[in-house]
């Protein structure tokens, strides 16, 4: 195998897709099953929309003109300068990327990478040899930690919360449509 991608989130799947289309023999190990959901603002910035489009991935959603920061009665707006972003359910994005990766011939295994070793011929992960490994295992990357590549962390941990609301455009009332999800940042 030329490339083992550890982590099947957006970064890992996009990397695998680029590598497969460049002719490499690629596998992805993702420890969670099926379509992975996470607490997320679910807004693709214009650059992400363009990068996905270049990969032939066109997730359906709603155009985002810019960002509004709100604090009580005050707000500040900033429109995007490079075309619209897109509001997309994270599960929709993950499903489309996963479909594209599988169609490109990448193997996606439900498996947790635990031990990484490097030698002159490449990398061995839990007994599996690959030319290269991409650690796309998220913000708190266990592989980065295991290899001693962590940078000093913020003293105070932060957490993000996500909840879905059903809201007509321009409306001021909404209805909660799902449970809250919490995620360390
Ligand atoms: C609260 C919150 C809101 C956000 N909102 C937005 C937003 O609106 N728009 C935006 O663009 N970004 C947003 N982000 C950032 C975005 O979620 C991340 O940038 C993105 O998830 C990074 O993708 P990734 O593939 O690197 O990591 P992840 O999505 O975290 O994927 C890593 C994957 O690796 C797997 N994994 C971990 N360890 C192993 C292992 N040892 N073996 C196998 N698999 C493993 C995990 O199961 C996981 O699926 C938000 C982040 C937070 C915390």
mmCIF file of C-alpha atoms and ligand atoms in Angstrom:
data_model
loop_
_atom_site.group_PDB
_atom_site.id
_atom_site.type_symbol
_atom_site.label_atom_id
_atom_site.label_comp_id
_atom_site.label_asym_id
_atom_site.label_seq_id
_atom_site.Cartn_x
_atom_site.Cartn_y
_atom_site.Cartn_z
ATOM 1 C CA UNK A 1 0.000 0.000 0.000
ATOM 2 C CA UNK A 2 1.308 3.472 -0.914
ATOM 3 C CA UNK A 3 -0.671 5.503 1.596
ATOM 4 C CA UNK A 4 -2.541 4.772 4.799
ATOM 5 C CA UNK A 5 -4.800 7.587 5.965
ATOM 6 C CA UNK A 6 -5.670 7.328 9.651
ATOM 7 C CA UNK A 7 -8.975 9.122 10.256
ATOM 8 C CA UNK A 8 -11.953 9.279 7.921
ATOM 9 C CA UNK A 9 -13.122 12.826 8.662
ATOM 10 C CA UNK A 10 -13.277 15.517 5.955
ATOM 11 C CA UNK A 11 -9.474 15.981 5.893
ATOM 12 C CA UNK A 12 -8.716 12.244 5.693
ATOM 13 C CA UNK A 13 -11.321 11.507 3.034
ATOM 14 C CA UNK A 14 -10.292 14.492 0.871
ATOM 15 C CA UNK A 15 -6.630 13.441 1.169
ATOM 16 C CA UNK A 16 -7.484 9.854 0.234
ATOM 17 C CA UNK A 17 -9.477 11.044 -2.776
ATOM 18 C CA UNK A 18 -6.629 13.234 -4.063
ATOM 19 C CA UNK A 19 -4.134 10.399 -3.543
ATOM 20 C CA UNK A 20 -6.288 7.770 -5.273
ATOM 21 C CA UNK A 21 -6.873 10.050 -8.234
ATOM 22 C CA UNK A 22 -3.101 10.582 -8.434
ATOM 23 C CA UNK A 23 -2.763 6.808 -8.879
ATOM 24 C CA UNK A 24 -1.739 5.755 -5.369
ATOM 25 C CA UNK A 25 -2.928 2.598 -3.634
ATOM 26 C CA UNK A 26 -4.765 4.022 -0.603
ATOM 27 C CA UNK A 27 -6.528 2.786 2.531
ATOM 28 C CA UNK A 28 -8.421 4.751 5.168
ATOM 29 C CA UNK A 29 -8.792 3.552 8.752
ATOM 30 C CA UNK A 30 -11.673 5.188 10.593
ATOM 31 C CA UNK A 31 -12.469 3.999 14.082
ATOM 32 C CA UNK A 32 -16.149 4.979 13.962
ATOM 33 C CA UNK A 33 -18.728 3.118 11.897
ATOM 34 C CA UNK A 34 -20.689 4.502 8.945
ATOM 35 C CA UNK A 35 -21.540 8.165 8.551
ATOM 36 C CA UNK A 36 -19.779 10.153 11.274
ATOM 37 C CA UNK A 37 -21.544 13.114 12.927
ATOM 38 C CA UNK A 38 -19.956 15.716 15.236
ATOM 39 C CA UNK A 39 -20.820 19.027 16.845
ATOM 40 C CA UNK A 40 -20.197 21.470 13.991
ATOM 41 C CA UNK A 41 -21.372 24.883 12.766
ATOM 42 C CA UNK A 42 -22.007 23.146 9.415
ATOM 43 C CA UNK A 43 -20.847 26.116 7.368
ATOM 44 C CA UNK A 44 -18.460 25.512 4.466
ATOM 45 C CA UNK A 45 -16.405 28.613 3.724
ATOM 46 C CA UNK A 46 -16.049 29.645 0.035
ATOM 47 C CA UNK A 47 -12.606 28.015 -0.139
ATOM 48 C CA UNK A 48 -14.019 24.693 1.057
ATOM 49 C CA UNK A 49 -16.854 24.847 -1.485
ATOM 50 C CA UNK A 50 -14.269 25.442 -4.245
ATOM 51 C CA UNK A 51 -11.962 22.657 -2.976
ATOM 52 C CA UNK A 52 -14.850 20.179 -2.868
ATOM 53 C CA UNK A 53 -16.013 21.245 -6.306
ATOM 54 C CA UNK A 54 -12.514 20.572 -7.679
ATOM 55 C CA UNK A 55 -12.881 17.026 -6.299
ATOM 56 C CA UNK A 56 -16.286 16.674 -8.006
ATOM 57 C CA UNK A 57 -18.113 16.738 -4.661
ATOM 58 C CA UNK A 58 -21.108 19.088 -4.655
ATOM 59 C CA UNK A 59 -22.947 18.842 -1.320
ATOM 60 C CA UNK A 60 -26.486 20.246 -1.378
ATOM 61 C CA UNK A 61 -27.278 23.017 1.106
ATOM 62 C CA UNK A 62 -27.994 26.726 1.403
ATOM 63 C CA UNK A 63 -25.770 29.556 0.194
ATOM 64 C CA UNK A 64 -24.069 31.538 2.957
ATOM 65 C CA UNK A 65 -23.413 35.193 2.043
ATOM 66 C CA UNK A 66 -21.152 35.899 5.011
ATOM 67 C CA UNK A 67 -20.907 35.738 8.782
ATOM 68 C CA UNK A 68 -22.754 37.675 11.483
ATOM 69 C CA UNK A 69 -21.358 37.833 15.019
ATOM 70 C CA UNK A 70 -24.090 38.602 17.555
ATOM 71 C CA UNK A 71 -23.686 39.751 21.179
ATOM 72 C CA UNK A 72 -26.985 40.757 22.744
ATOM 73 C CA UNK A 73 -28.439 43.673 20.758
ATOM 74 C CA UNK A 74 -25.197 44.301 18.862
ATOM 75 C CA UNK A 75 -23.947 42.554 15.762
ATOM 76 C CA UNK A 76 -21.285 42.886 13.130
ATOM 77 C CA UNK A 77 -21.603 41.444 9.611
ATOM 78 C CA UNK A 78 -18.909 40.465 7.127
ATOM 79 C CA UNK A 79 -19.784 39.272 3.628
ATOM 80 C CA UNK A 80 -17.491 36.759 1.950
ATOM 81 C CA UNK A 81 -15.306 38.309 -0.741
ATOM 82 C CA UNK A 82 -14.894 35.171 -2.853
ATOM 83 C CA UNK A 83 -18.431 33.995 -3.593
ATOM 84 C CA UNK A 84 -20.837 32.259 -1.260
ATOM 85 C CA UNK A 85 -20.089 29.559 1.269
ATOM 86 C CA UNK A 86 -22.632 26.801 1.867
ATOM 87 C CA UNK A 87 -24.560 25.552 4.866
ATOM 88 C CA UNK A 88 -24.386 21.737 4.704
ATOM 89 C CA UNK A 89 -25.307 19.065 7.220
ATOM 90 C CA UNK A 90 -22.097 17.423 8.377
ATOM 91 C CA UNK A 91 -23.596 13.997 7.795
ATOM 92 C CA UNK A 92 -24.418 14.969 4.182
ATOM 93 C CA UNK A 93 -20.833 16.110 3.571
ATOM 94 C CA UNK A 94 -19.416 12.963 5.148
ATOM 95 C CA UNK A 95 -21.733 10.666 3.166
ATOM 96 C CA UNK A 96 -20.785 12.310 -0.161
ATOM 97 C CA UNK A 97 -17.041 12.278 0.548
ATOM 98 C CA UNK A 98 -17.220 8.652 1.655
ATOM 99 C CA UNK A 99 -19.140 7.693 -1.487
ATOM 100 C CA UNK A 100 -16.561 9.462 -3.704
ATOM 101 C CA UNK A 101 -13.662 7.780 -1.886
ATOM 102 C CA UNK A 102 -15.179 4.317 -2.261
ATOM 103 C CA UNK A 103 -15.946 4.999 -5.947
ATOM 104 C CA UNK A 104 -12.260 5.925 -6.425
ATOM 105 C CA UNK A 105 -11.266 2.433 -5.218
ATOM 106 C CA UNK A 106 -10.048 3.393 -1.726
ATOM 107 C CA UNK A 107 -10.514 0.761 1.001
ATOM 108 C CA UNK A 108 -12.224 2.180 4.094
ATOM 109 C CA UNK A 109 -11.890 -0.033 7.171
ATOM 110 C CA UNK A 110 -13.460 0.451 10.566
ATOM 111 C CA UNK A 111 -10.277 0.201 12.555
ATOM 112 C CA UNK A 112 -8.360 2.127 15.221
ATOM 113 C CA UNK A 113 -4.678 2.867 14.616
ATOM 114 C CA UNK A 114 -2.696 2.356 17.814
ATOM 115 C CA UNK A 115 1.020 2.019 17.150
ATOM 116 C CA UNK A 116 3.064 3.801 14.472
ATOM 117 C CA UNK A 117 6.692 2.961 13.659
ATOM 118 C CA UNK A 118 8.904 4.391 10.919
ATOM 119 C CA UNK A 119 11.851 2.715 9.192
ATOM 120 C CA UNK A 120 13.826 3.245 6.004
ATOM 121 C CA UNK A 121 11.114 1.534 3.880
ATOM 122 C CA UNK A 122 8.161 3.528 5.146
ATOM 123 C CA UNK A 123 5.766 3.216 8.051
ATOM 124 C CA UNK A 124 4.250 0.282 9.955
ATOM 125 C CA UNK A 125 0.944 0.828 11.730
ATOM 126 C CA UNK A 126 -0.153 -2.055 13.972
ATOM 127 C CA UNK A 127 1.709 -4.493 11.701
ATOM 128 C CA UNK A 128 0.418 -3.004 8.414
ATOM 129 C CA UNK A 129 3.099 -1.539 6.164
ATOM 130 C CA UNK A 130 2.564 1.547 4.014
ATOM 131 C CA UNK A 131 4.845 3.866 2.086
ATOM 132 C CA UNK A 132 3.413 6.857 3.923
ATOM 133 C CA UNK A 133 0.889 7.569 6.663
ATOM 134 C CA UNK A 134 -1.293 10.640 6.906
ATOM 135 C CA UNK A 135 -2.445 11.331 10.454
ATOM 136 C CA UNK A 136 -5.880 12.860 9.771
ATOM 137 C CA UNK A 137 -7.069 11.834 13.202
ATOM 138 C CA UNK A 138 -8.514 15.167 14.247
ATOM 139 C CA UNK A 139 -7.754 18.212 16.327
ATOM 140 C CA UNK A 140 -6.429 16.211 19.293
ATOM 141 C CA UNK A 141 -4.598 13.730 17.017
ATOM 142 C CA UNK A 142 -3.508 10.691 19.077
ATOM 143 C CA UNK A 143 -0.850 9.937 16.420
ATOM 144 C CA UNK A 144 0.646 13.408 16.705
ATOM 145 C CA UNK A 145 0.791 12.905 20.487
ATOM 146 C CA UNK A 146 2.326 9.438 20.169
ATOM 147 C CA UNK A 147 5.044 10.816 17.873
ATOM 148 C CA UNK A 148 5.825 13.613 20.331
ATOM 149 C CA UNK A 149 4.754 16.334 17.882
ATOM 150 C CA UNK A 150 2.220 18.098 20.110
ATOM 151 C CA UNK A 151 2.537 21.818 20.654
ATOM 152 C CA UNK A 152 1.805 23.276 24.098
ATOM 153 C CA UNK A 153 -1.955 23.362 24.722
ATOM 154 C CA UNK A 154 -4.155 26.163 25.935
ATOM 155 C CA UNK A 155 -4.483 26.151 29.714
ATOM 156 C CA UNK A 156 -8.278 26.361 29.658
ATOM 157 C CA UNK A 157 -10.176 23.733 27.641
ATOM 158 C CA UNK A 158 -12.988 24.958 25.328
ATOM 159 C CA UNK A 159 -16.143 23.139 24.255
ATOM 160 C CA UNK A 160 -18.480 23.685 21.308
ATOM 161 C CA UNK A 161 -22.204 22.979 21.413
ATOM 162 C CA UNK A 162 -24.443 22.347 18.427
ATOM 163 C CA UNK A 163 -28.207 22.113 18.174
ATOM 164 C CA UNK A 164 -30.455 22.186 15.094
ATOM 165 C CA UNK A 165 -33.440 24.535 14.809
ATOM 166 C CA UNK A 166 -36.033 24.692 12.083
ATOM 167 C CA UNK A 167 -36.312 28.327 10.934
ATOM 168 C CA UNK A 168 -37.961 29.894 7.871
ATOM 169 C CA UNK A 169 -35.704 32.478 6.128
ATOM 170 C CA UNK A 170 -36.151 35.841 7.904
ATOM 171 C CA UNK A 171 -38.334 34.336 10.653
ATOM 172 C CA UNK A 172 -37.819 35.225 14.301
ATOM 173 C CA UNK A 173 -39.285 32.085 15.869
ATOM 174 C CA UNK A 174 -37.842 28.612 15.585
ATOM 175 C CA UNK A 175 -38.383 25.045 16.618
ATOM 176 C CA UNK A 176 -35.704 22.789 18.015
ATOM 177 C CA UNK A 177 -35.351 19.700 15.801
ATOM 178 C CA UNK A 178 -32.596 17.663 17.426
ATOM 179 C CA UNK A 179 -30.553 16.943 20.523
ATOM 180 C CA UNK A 180 -27.549 19.075 21.506
ATOM 181 C CA UNK A 181 -24.090 17.701 20.716
ATOM 182 C CA UNK A 182 -21.017 18.758 22.657
ATOM 183 C CA UNK A 183 -17.410 18.614 21.478
ATOM 184 C CA UNK A 184 -14.038 19.684 22.912
ATOM 185 C CA UNK A 185 -12.256 22.297 20.775
HETATM 186 C C1 LIG B 1 -17.842 23.080 17.737
HETATM 187 C C2 LIG B 1 -17.151 23.088 16.391
HETATM 188 C C3 LIG B 1 -17.774 23.701 15.306
HETATM 189 C C4 LIG B 1 -17.147 23.719 14.052
HETATM 190 N N1 LIG B 1 -17.791 24.295 12.992
HETATM 191 C C5 LIG B 1 -17.194 24.314 11.763
HETATM 192 C C6 LIG B 1 -17.853 24.899 10.631
HETATM 193 O O1 LIG B 1 -18.962 25.420 10.719
HETATM 194 N N2 LIG B 1 -17.215 24.855 9.430
HETATM 195 C C7 LIG B 1 -15.974 24.279 9.279
HETATM 196 O O2 LIG B 1 -15.444 24.275 8.147
HETATM 197 N N3 LIG B 1 -15.335 23.714 10.324
HETATM 198 C C8 LIG B 1 -15.921 23.725 11.563
HETATM 199 N N4 LIG B 1 -15.264 23.158 12.628
HETATM 200 C C9 LIG B 1 -13.957 22.577 12.422
HETATM 201 C C10 LIG B 1 -14.114 21.220 11.747
HETATM 202 O O3 LIG B 1 -15.015 20.406 12.478
HETATM 203 C C11 LIG B 1 -12.748 20.568 11.698
HETATM 204 O O4 LIG B 1 -11.842 21.453 11.083
HETATM 205 C C12 LIG B 1 -12.819 19.293 10.887
HETATM 206 O O5 LIG B 1 -13.633 18.348 11.527
HETATM 207 C C13 LIG B 1 -11.432 18.734 10.760
HETATM 208 O O6 LIG B 1 -11.559 17.572 10.001
HETATM 209 P P1 LIG B 1 -10.575 16.390 10.230
HETATM 210 O O7 LIG B 1 -10.884 15.376 9.181
HETATM 211 O O8 LIG B 1 -9.192 16.927 10.364
HETATM 212 O O9 LIG B 1 -10.909 15.843 11.710
HETATM 213 P P2 LIG B 1 -12.185 15.099 12.262
HETATM 214 O O10 LIG B 1 -13.416 15.514 11.581
HETATM 215 O O11 LIG B 1 -12.107 15.249 13.750
HETATM 216 O O12 LIG B 1 -11.922 13.577 11.874
HETATM 217 C C14 LIG B 1 -10.926 12.804 12.498
HETATM 218 C C15 LIG B 1 -11.378 11.360 12.414
HETATM 219 O O13 LIG B 1 -10.315 10.536 12.861
HETATM 220 C C16 LIG B 1 -10.870 9.432 13.555
HETATM 221 N N5 LIG B 1 -9.814 8.899 14.403
HETATM 222 C C17 LIG B 1 -9.214 9.503 15.477
HETATM 223 N N6 LIG B 1 -8.250 8.714 15.974
HETATM 224 C C18 LIG B 1 -8.228 7.591 15.208
HETATM 225 C C19 LIG B 1 -7.442 6.403 15.242
HETATM 226 N N7 LIG B 1 -6.459 6.222 16.138
HETATM 227 N N8 LIG B 1 -7.691 5.439 14.329
HETATM 228 C C20 LIG B 1 -8.684 5.612 13.396
HETATM 229 N N9 LIG B 1 -9.458 6.729 13.323
HETATM 230 C C21 LIG B 1 -9.235 7.694 14.223
HETATM 231 C C22 LIG B 1 -12.048 10.019 14.317
HETATM 232 O O14 LIG B 1 -13.013 9.033 14.638
HETATM 233 C C23 LIG B 1 -12.571 11.063 13.327
HETATM 234 O O15 LIG B 1 -13.649 10.588 12.536
HETATM 235 C C24 LIG B 1 -15.870 23.130 13.899
HETATM 236 C C25 LIG B 1 -15.240 22.514 14.988
HETATM 237 C C26 LIG B 1 -15.868 22.492 16.233
HETATM 238 C C27 LIG B 1 -15.169 21.842 17.394
#
